[in-house]
Every structure is written in structure tokens, then in C-alpha cells.
mmCIF file of C-alpha atoms in Angstrom:
data_model
loop_
_atom_site.group_PDB
_atom_site.id
_atom_site.type_symbol
_atom_site.label_atom_id
_atom_site.label_comp_id
_atom_site.label_asym_id
_atom_site.label_seq_id
_atom_site.Cartn_x
_atom_site.Cartn_y
_atom_site.Cartn_z
ATOM 1 C CA MET T 1 0.063 -0.004 -0.049
ATOM 2 C CA THR T 2 2.968 2.458 0.519
ATOM 3 C CA ALA T 3 4.078 2.248 -3.027
ATOM 4 C CA VAL T 4 0.095 2.688 -4.207
ATOM 5 C CA ILE T 5 -0.281 5.920 -1.965
ATOM 6 C CA VAL T 6 2.888 7.307 -2.845
ATOM 7 C CA THR T 7 2.171 7.147 -5.945
ATOM 8 C CA GLY T 8 -1.056 8.979 -5.767
ATOM 9 C CA GLY T 9 -2.998 5.766 -6.315
ATOM 10 C CA ILE T 10 -5.728 4.001 -4.393
ATOM 11 C CA ASP T 11 -6.600 0.020 -3.647
ATOM 12 C CA LEU T 12 -9.442 -0.321 -2.009
ATOM 13 C CA SER T 13 -9.501 -4.576 -2.706
ATOM 14 C CA VAL T 14 -7.007 -4.973 -0.178
ATOM 15 C CA GLY T 15 -9.225 -6.564 2.227
ATOM 16 C CA ALA T 16 -11.194 -8.716 -0.196
ATOM 17 C CA VAL T 17 -8.005 -9.815 -1.632
ATOM 18 C CA LEU T 18 -6.888 -11.000 1.949
ATOM 19 C CA VAL T 19 -10.265 -12.707 2.477
ATOM 20 C CA LEU T 20 -9.723 -14.522 -0.776
ATOM 21 C CA SER T 21 -6.597 -16.012 -0.333
ATOM 22 C CA GLY T 22 -7.382 -17.056 3.417
ATOM 23 C CA MET T 23 -10.248 -18.554 1.489
ATOM 24 C CA VAL T 24 -7.802 -20.347 -1.068
ATOM 25 C CA ILE T 25 -5.811 -21.697 1.795
ATOM 26 C CA GLY T 26 -8.694 -22.858 4.021
ATOM 27 C CA MET T 27 -10.662 -24.744 1.020
ATOM 28 C CA THR T 28 -7.462 -26.600 -0.201
ATOM 29 C CA MET T 29 -6.368 -27.616 2.904
ATOM 30 C CA ASN T 30 -9.978 -28.553 3.977
ATOM 31 C CA SER T 31 -9.880 -30.936 0.729
ATOM 32 C CA GLY T 32 -6.927 -32.231 2.207
ATOM 33 C CA THR T 33 -3.771 -30.497 0.183
ATOM 34 C CA SER T 34 -0.661 -30.428 1.945
ATOM 35 C CA ILE T 35 0.378 -27.092 3.318
ATOM 36 C CA TRP T 36 3.169 -26.684 1.237
ATOM 37 C CA ILE T 37 0.888 -26.585 -2.032
ATOM 38 C CA ALA T 38 -2.180 -24.499 -0.469
ATOM 39 C CA VAL T 39 0.471 -21.695 0.811
ATOM 40 C CA PRO T 40 1.581 -21.098 -2.968
ATOM 41 C CA LEU T 41 -1.963 -21.666 -4.228
ATOM 42 C CA ALA T 42 -2.908 -18.677 -1.881
ATOM 43 C CA LEU T 43 -0.089 -16.341 -2.642
ATOM 44 C CA GLY T 44 -0.595 -17.053 -6.045
ATOM 45 C CA ALA T 45 -4.568 -15.810 -6.058
ATOM 46 C CA ALA T 46 -3.519 -12.767 -4.427
ATOM 47 C CA LEU T 47 -0.842 -12.431 -6.940
ATOM 48 C CA LEU T 48 -3.108 -12.956 -9.944
ATOM 49 C CA VAL T 49 -5.845 -10.387 -8.592
ATOM 50 C CA GLY T 50 -2.846 -7.856 -8.032
ATOM 51 C CA ALA T 51 -1.842 -8.528 -11.396
ATOM 52 C CA ILE T 52 -5.204 -8.368 -13.108
ATOM 53 C CA ASN T 53 -5.258 -5.129 -10.972
ATOM 54 C CA GLY T 54 -2.001 -3.469 -12.132
ATOM 55 C CA PHE T 55 -2.683 -4.585 -15.565
ATOM 56 C CA LEU T 56 -6.091 -2.455 -16.102
ATOM 57 C CA ILE T 57 -4.794 0.411 -14.229
ATOM 58 C CA ALA T 58 -1.222 0.384 -16.032
ATOM 59 C CA TYR T 59 -2.043 -0.525 -19.658
ATOM 60 C CA VAL T 60 -5.503 -0.359 -20.496
ATOM 61 C CA GLY T 61 -5.715 3.202 -18.222
ATOM 62 C CA VAL T 62 -8.969 2.702 -16.136
ATOM 63 C CA PRO T 63 -8.763 4.803 -12.945
ATOM 64 C CA PRO T 64 -7.656 2.820 -9.882
ATOM 65 C CA PHE T 65 -10.529 3.769 -7.736
ATOM 66 C CA VAL T 66 -12.724 1.775 -10.404
ATOM 67 C CA VAL T 67 -10.792 -1.042 -10.766
ATOM 68 C CA THR T 68 -9.962 -1.978 -7.362
ATOM 69 C CA LEU T 69 -13.752 -1.357 -6.319
ATOM 70 C CA GLY T 70 -14.989 -3.670 -8.668
ATOM 71 C CA MET T 71 -12.167 -5.930 -7.661
ATOM 72 C CA LEU T 72 -13.587 -5.647 -4.396
ATOM 73 C CA SER T 73 -16.928 -7.058 -5.477
ATOM 74 C CA ILE T 74 -15.460 -9.652 -7.535
ATOM 75 C CA ALA T 75 -12.772 -11.006 -4.906
ATOM 76 C CA ARG T 76 -15.321 -11.052 -1.876
ATOM 77 C CA SER T 77 -17.920 -13.114 -4.313
ATOM 78 C CA LEU T 78 -15.101 -15.342 -5.256
ATOM 79 C CA ALA T 79 -14.306 -15.990 -1.358
ATOM 80 C CA MET T 80 -18.333 -16.606 -0.792
ATOM 81 C CA VAL T 81 -18.957 -18.763 -3.446
ATOM 82 C CA SER T 82 -15.351 -21.055 -3.058
ATOM 83 C CA SER T 83 -16.331 -21.339 0.863
ATOM 84 C CA GLY T 84 -20.105 -22.291 0.239
ATOM 85 C CA ASN T 85 -20.952 -19.489 2.601
ATOM 86 C CA ARG T 86 -20.407 -22.153 5.687
ATOM 87 C CA MET T 87 -17.574 -22.009 8.044
ATOM 88 C CA VAL T 88 -14.648 -24.058 7.880
ATOM 89 C CA TYR T 89 -12.807 -25.972 10.933
ATOM 90 C CA GLN T 90 -11.245 -28.716 10.027
ATOM 91 C CA PHE T 91 -7.960 -27.873 7.675
ATOM 92 C CA GLY T 92 -6.679 -31.649 7.085
ATOM 93 C CA PRO T 93 -3.758 -33.393 7.887
ATOM 94 C CA ASP T 94 -1.514 -30.232 7.894
ATOM 95 C CA GLN T 95 -3.847 -28.257 10.469
ATOM 96 C CA SER T 96 -1.412 -28.028 13.327
ATOM 97 C CA GLN T 97 0.919 -26.276 11.211
ATOM 98 C CA LEU T 98 -1.419 -23.963 9.777
ATOM 99 C CA LEU T 99 -2.190 -22.804 13.093
ATOM 100 C CA ALA T 100 1.514 -22.922 14.198
ATOM 101 C CA LEU T 101 2.135 -20.338 11.287
ATOM 102 C CA GLY T 102 -0.139 -17.782 12.250
ATOM 103 C CA GLY T 103 -1.089 -18.470 16.121
ATOM 104 C CA GLY T 104 2.562 -19.444 17.124
ATOM 105 C CA PHE T 105 4.944 -17.371 19.097
ATOM 106 C CA ALA T 106 8.466 -17.143 19.859
ATOM 107 C CA ASP T 107 9.773 -16.254 23.670
ATOM 108 C CA LEU T 108 12.456 -13.460 23.329
ATOM 109 C CA PRO T 109 14.643 -13.731 26.335
ATOM 110 C CA LEU T 110 15.305 -10.082 27.287
ATOM 111 C CA PRO T 111 18.678 -9.253 29.789
ATOM 112 C CA PHE T 112 17.178 -8.057 33.453
ATOM 113 C CA ALA T 113 13.334 -8.700 32.380
ATOM 114 C CA GLY T 114 12.720 -12.023 31.896
ATOM 115 C CA GLU T 115 11.055 -12.856 28.515
ATOM 116 C CA ILE T 116 8.536 -11.608 26.434
ATOM 117 C CA ARG T 117 6.414 -13.588 23.717
ATOM 118 C CA ILE T 118 6.752 -12.669 20.211
ATOM 119 C CA PRO T 119 3.585 -13.616 17.845
ATOM 120 C CA ASN T 120 4.897 -14.777 14.465
ATOM 121 C CA PRO T 121 3.098 -12.409 12.813
ATOM 122 C CA VAL T 122 4.814 -9.672 14.689
ATOM 123 C CA ILE T 123 8.269 -11.443 13.676
ATOM 124 C CA VAL T 124 7.045 -11.703 10.009
ATOM 125 C CA LEU T 125 6.389 -7.609 10.133
ATOM 126 C CA SER T 126 9.683 -6.755 11.284
ATOM 127 C CA VAL T 127 11.280 -9.029 8.386
ATOM 128 C CA LEU T 128 8.976 -7.148 5.717
ATOM 129 C CA LEU T 129 9.481 -3.734 7.465
ATOM 130 C CA LEU T 130 13.691 -3.907 6.921
ATOM 131 C CA ALA T 131 13.068 -5.159 3.375
ATOM 132 C CA ALA T 132 10.495 -2.530 2.456
ATOM 133 C CA SER T 133 12.590 0.294 4.383
ATOM 134 C CA PHE T 134 15.900 -0.679 2.361
ATOM 135 C CA ALA T 135 13.395 -0.874 -0.944
ATOM 136 C CA PHE T 136 12.257 2.363 -0.267
ATOM 137 C CA ARG T 137 15.303 4.058 0.329
ATOM 138 C CA TRP T 138 18.438 2.430 -1.374
ATOM 139 C CA THR T 139 17.264 0.818 -4.190
ATOM 140 C CA ARG T 140 16.696 2.654 -7.745
ATOM 141 C CA TRP T 141 13.131 1.352 -8.094
ATOM 142 C CA GLY T 142 12.360 2.959 -4.427
ATOM 143 C CA ARG T 143 13.544 6.358 -5.024
ATOM 144 C CA HIS T 144 12.226 6.488 -8.779
ATOM 145 C CA LEU T 145 8.606 5.412 -6.894
ATOM 146 C CA PHE T 146 9.232 8.819 -4.666
ATOM 147 C CA ALA T 147 10.285 10.765 -7.415
ATOM 148 C CA ILE T 148 6.837 9.938 -9.140
ATOM 149 C CA GLY T 149 4.632 11.307 -6.380
ATOM 150 C CA ALA T 150 1.433 12.202 -6.783
ATOM 151 C CA THR T 151 1.694 13.441 -10.277
ATOM 152 C CA ARG T 152 3.378 11.062 -13.268
ATOM 153 C CA LYS T 153 4.527 13.908 -15.484
ATOM 154 C CA ARG T 154 6.320 15.899 -13.515
ATOM 155 C CA PRO T 155 10.240 13.907 -12.528
ATOM 156 C CA ARG T 156 11.419 13.771 -16.156
ATOM 157 C CA MET E 1 1.738 67.064 -19.322
ATOM 158 C CA ARG E 2 0.876 62.925 -18.634
ATOM 159 C CA GLU E 3 2.495 60.967 -16.332
ATOM 160 C CA PRO E 4 4.393 57.988 -18.243
ATOM 161 C CA THR E 5 2.051 55.155 -17.674
ATOM 162 C CA LEU E 6 3.461 52.441 -15.948
ATOM 163 C CA PRO E 7 3.007 48.872 -16.868
ATOM 164 C CA PRO E 8 0.316 47.155 -14.939
ATOM 165 C CA ARG E 9 1.684 46.335 -11.657
ATOM 166 C CA GLN E 10 1.780 42.426 -10.951
ATOM 167 C CA GLY E 11 -0.263 41.310 -7.914
ATOM 168 C CA PRO E 12 1.638 41.077 -4.876
ATOM 169 C CA ALA E 13 1.027 37.211 -5.273
ATOM 170 C CA PRO E 14 4.829 36.210 -6.352
ATOM 171 C CA ALA E 15 6.364 38.145 -4.017
ATOM 172 C CA ARG E 16 4.485 36.850 -1.090
ATOM 173 C CA ARG E 17 5.147 33.460 -2.199
ATOM 174 C CA ASP E 18 8.781 33.880 -2.477
ATOM 175 C CA ALA E 19 9.039 35.513 0.873
ATOM 176 C CA SER E 20 6.961 32.651 2.081
ATOM 177 C CA LEU E 21 8.955 30.032 0.515
ATOM 178 C CA GLU E 22 12.306 31.748 1.903
ATOM 179 C CA GLU E 23 10.781 31.657 5.279
ATOM 180 C CA SER E 24 9.721 27.924 4.652
ATOM 181 C CA ILE E 25 13.003 27.098 3.387
ATOM 182 C CA GLY E 26 14.868 29.034 6.212
ATOM 183 C CA ARG E 27 12.727 27.477 9.035
ATOM 184 C CA ARG E 28 13.591 23.970 7.339
ATOM 185 C CA SER E 29 17.194 24.356 7.370
ATOM 186 C CA HIS E 30 17.611 26.718 10.397
ATOM 187 C CA GLY E 31 15.046 25.987 12.776
ATOM 188 C CA ASN E 32 16.128 23.919 15.858
ATOM 189 C CA TRP E 33 15.056 20.132 15.636
ATOM 190 C CA LEU E 34 12.576 20.709 18.294
ATOM 191 C CA GLY E 35 10.665 22.954 15.967
ATOM 192 C CA TRP E 36 11.232 20.494 12.962
ATOM 193 C CA LEU E 37 10.141 17.645 15.262
ATOM 194 C CA PHE E 38 6.321 19.654 16.389
ATOM 195 C CA GLY E 39 6.208 20.450 12.608
ATOM 196 C CA GLN E 40 5.543 16.429 12.099
ATOM 197 C CA GLN E 41 2.264 15.168 11.813
ATOM 198 C CA THR E 42 3.419 11.473 12.534
ATOM 199 C CA PHE E 43 4.722 13.066 15.979
ATOM 200 C CA TRP E 44 1.269 14.349 17.221
ATOM 201 C CA VAL E 45 -0.081 10.974 16.273
ATOM 202 C CA SER E 46 2.765 8.786 18.210
ATOM 203 C CA VAL E 47 1.679 11.462 21.220
ATOM 204 C CA ALA E 48 -1.767 10.239 20.948
ATOM 205 C CA ALA E 49 -0.855 6.883 21.015
ATOM 206 C CA VAL E 50 1.660 6.815 23.811
ATOM 207 C CA VAL E 51 -1.065 9.332 25.912
ATOM 208 C CA ALA E 52 -3.701 6.465 24.913
ATOM 209 C CA PHE E 53 -1.458 3.720 25.766
ATOM 210 C CA VAL E 54 -0.600 5.568 29.652
ATOM 211 C CA VAL E 55 -4.190 6.347 29.986
ATOM 212 C CA LEU E 56 -5.727 2.878 29.572
ATOM 213 C CA THR E 57 -2.996 1.189 31.416
ATOM 214 C CA PHE E 58 -4.492 3.046 34.394
ATOM 215 C CA ALA E 59 -7.854 3.002 33.497
ATOM 216 C CA SER E 60 -8.161 -1.087 33.167
ATOM 217 C CA ASP E 61 -6.204 -3.887 35.203
ATOM 218 C CA VAL E 62 -6.358 -6.101 32.188
ATOM 219 C CA PHE E 63 -4.885 -3.770 29.240
ATOM 220 C CA ALA E 64 -1.245 -3.874 30.538
ATOM 221 C CA THR E 65 -0.866 -7.933 30.764
ATOM 222 C CA GLN E 66 1.445 -9.898 28.884
ATOM 223 C CA GLN E 67 -1.455 -11.956 27.439
ATOM 224 C CA ASN E 68 -3.373 -8.502 26.080
ATOM 225 C CA LEU E 69 -0.444 -6.850 24.780
ATOM 226 C CA PHE E 70 0.541 -10.301 22.784
ATOM 227 C CA ASN E 71 -3.119 -10.139 21.284
ATOM 228 C CA VAL E 72 -3.041 -6.695 20.309
ATOM 229 C CA THR E 73 0.313 -6.835 18.675
ATOM 230 C CA ARG E 74 -0.535 -10.057 16.739
ATOM 231 C CA ASN E 75 -3.987 -8.361 15.353
ATOM 232 C CA PHE E 76 -2.098 -5.373 14.395
ATOM 233 C CA ALA E 77 0.893 -7.097 12.615
ATOM 234 C CA PHE E 78 -1.648 -8.243 9.811
ATOM 235 C CA VAL E 79 -3.026 -4.729 9.018
ATOM 236 C CA ALA E 80 0.833 -3.499 9.224
ATOM 237 C CA ILE E 81 1.910 -5.917 6.793
ATOM 238 C CA ILE E 82 -0.464 -4.715 4.243
ATOM 239 C CA ALA E 83 0.140 -1.360 5.142
ATOM 240 C CA ILE E 84 3.680 -1.587 3.935
ATOM 241 C CA ALA E 85 3.521 -4.243 0.993
#
């Protein structure tokens, strides 16, 4: 979202894409697929939706607001259809690994203060934060992105 | 004898804009770091977050427990991942 907002765009479909990829991993694992296949499938679904959004905005020239608003409905509908609009509690043979992935934690020992419990998502967040900071600050791509700013015509 | 007509005066806008630009640049480059900090929007948002944390800590017994902070950071991490991606 940082890259999108900084170049003057908008993405309304992030929440729906999150739901869709969650539904993909849930339903594929519910039908007995390994987590090693289900995770790439979920990421691939999110990537595909993002690629369609990007193609329509950058090459067809539809305003980002319109594209992502439409994609919001499409992705939510796909998620609802794929789940059959029912709750899923069984995730096949790799259920424990899936629950450990998002609900797990690491105990980080602190000097003089015992240990604090770090959830797995926070660890992922820290890694991604460092990677994104590096990419925005130190790569040619990142500097070009910030040079574009709110108007695409200005930086020459 | 007629006065020579002056060319129509430019409005005061460019001069004022230059002045405010100079002033802005001067403040940015010569101001002290405290003034710069108070000018940041994110600084005041952070202050509000810290104030809310302190107030909630005193207002509720269960807020500043390890289990609650664990849950809060876990739920917040997903939103933050989306925000930076």
C-alpha cells in the first residue's frame, strides 16, 4: 500500500484479496492438500488479482478507484462462492502447522526482564518492514517511486 | 503633461509566495530540531498513541497484561503488513 499511495493511487481491494487468499488456503487444506501446496496457491491467487488490477490501471488506463472497487466485489464474491458461505473448522492433515503459522509465538529473553512473547505475525512484520525500508530508501526502484509522487508527468 | 503610464503592476502574489517560500526554507534549514519535530504530523499521532496507552494502563487492570499486549500486537501485525506491502 505504501507504493500505491505514494504514487497517488488507491487500492480498495486489499481487504477482499486478503479474504480471498485466506479462503483459498482454507478450502484447499480442507480438501486434504498439503500446506506446502496450499500456501503458494493462496499467494498465487493474491498475486493474480493484483496483476489484473495493475494491468487494468497501467495498460488499459482505467482509474485505480474504479478498478479496485470492482475487484473488491469480485474477490469477495469468489471467496464466498469458494467457501459455499459456511464456516470451516477442519484443515486436513496439516491443520496443526497452519494454526502454528499464524497463532504461534517465540519467547524472546530480555536482559534483566525475563522474557517477552513475540507472535509469529510480528516477526514476519519486522522482516518485511526492514526489507521494505531498504527497498524504498536504497534501491533505484524505490527512489524512482518517490520521485513520481502524486503526479506522473513531473519527474523527467 | 501626462505621466508616463506604468506597466500594470503585478499582483503581490509572486512576491508573497517567494517570501513565504524563503521563510519556509529558512525554517526547514535553520530551525532547531524541536521545531522540526513539532511540525511533523506523525509526531502528534505517536504522542496520541502513547497518551492512550498510559491512560488505558491506569483505567483498566487487564490492558497492560502480557496476554493482552500479545493479542494486540498479533492482530495489529496483519494490518501493518498490508500497509507496508
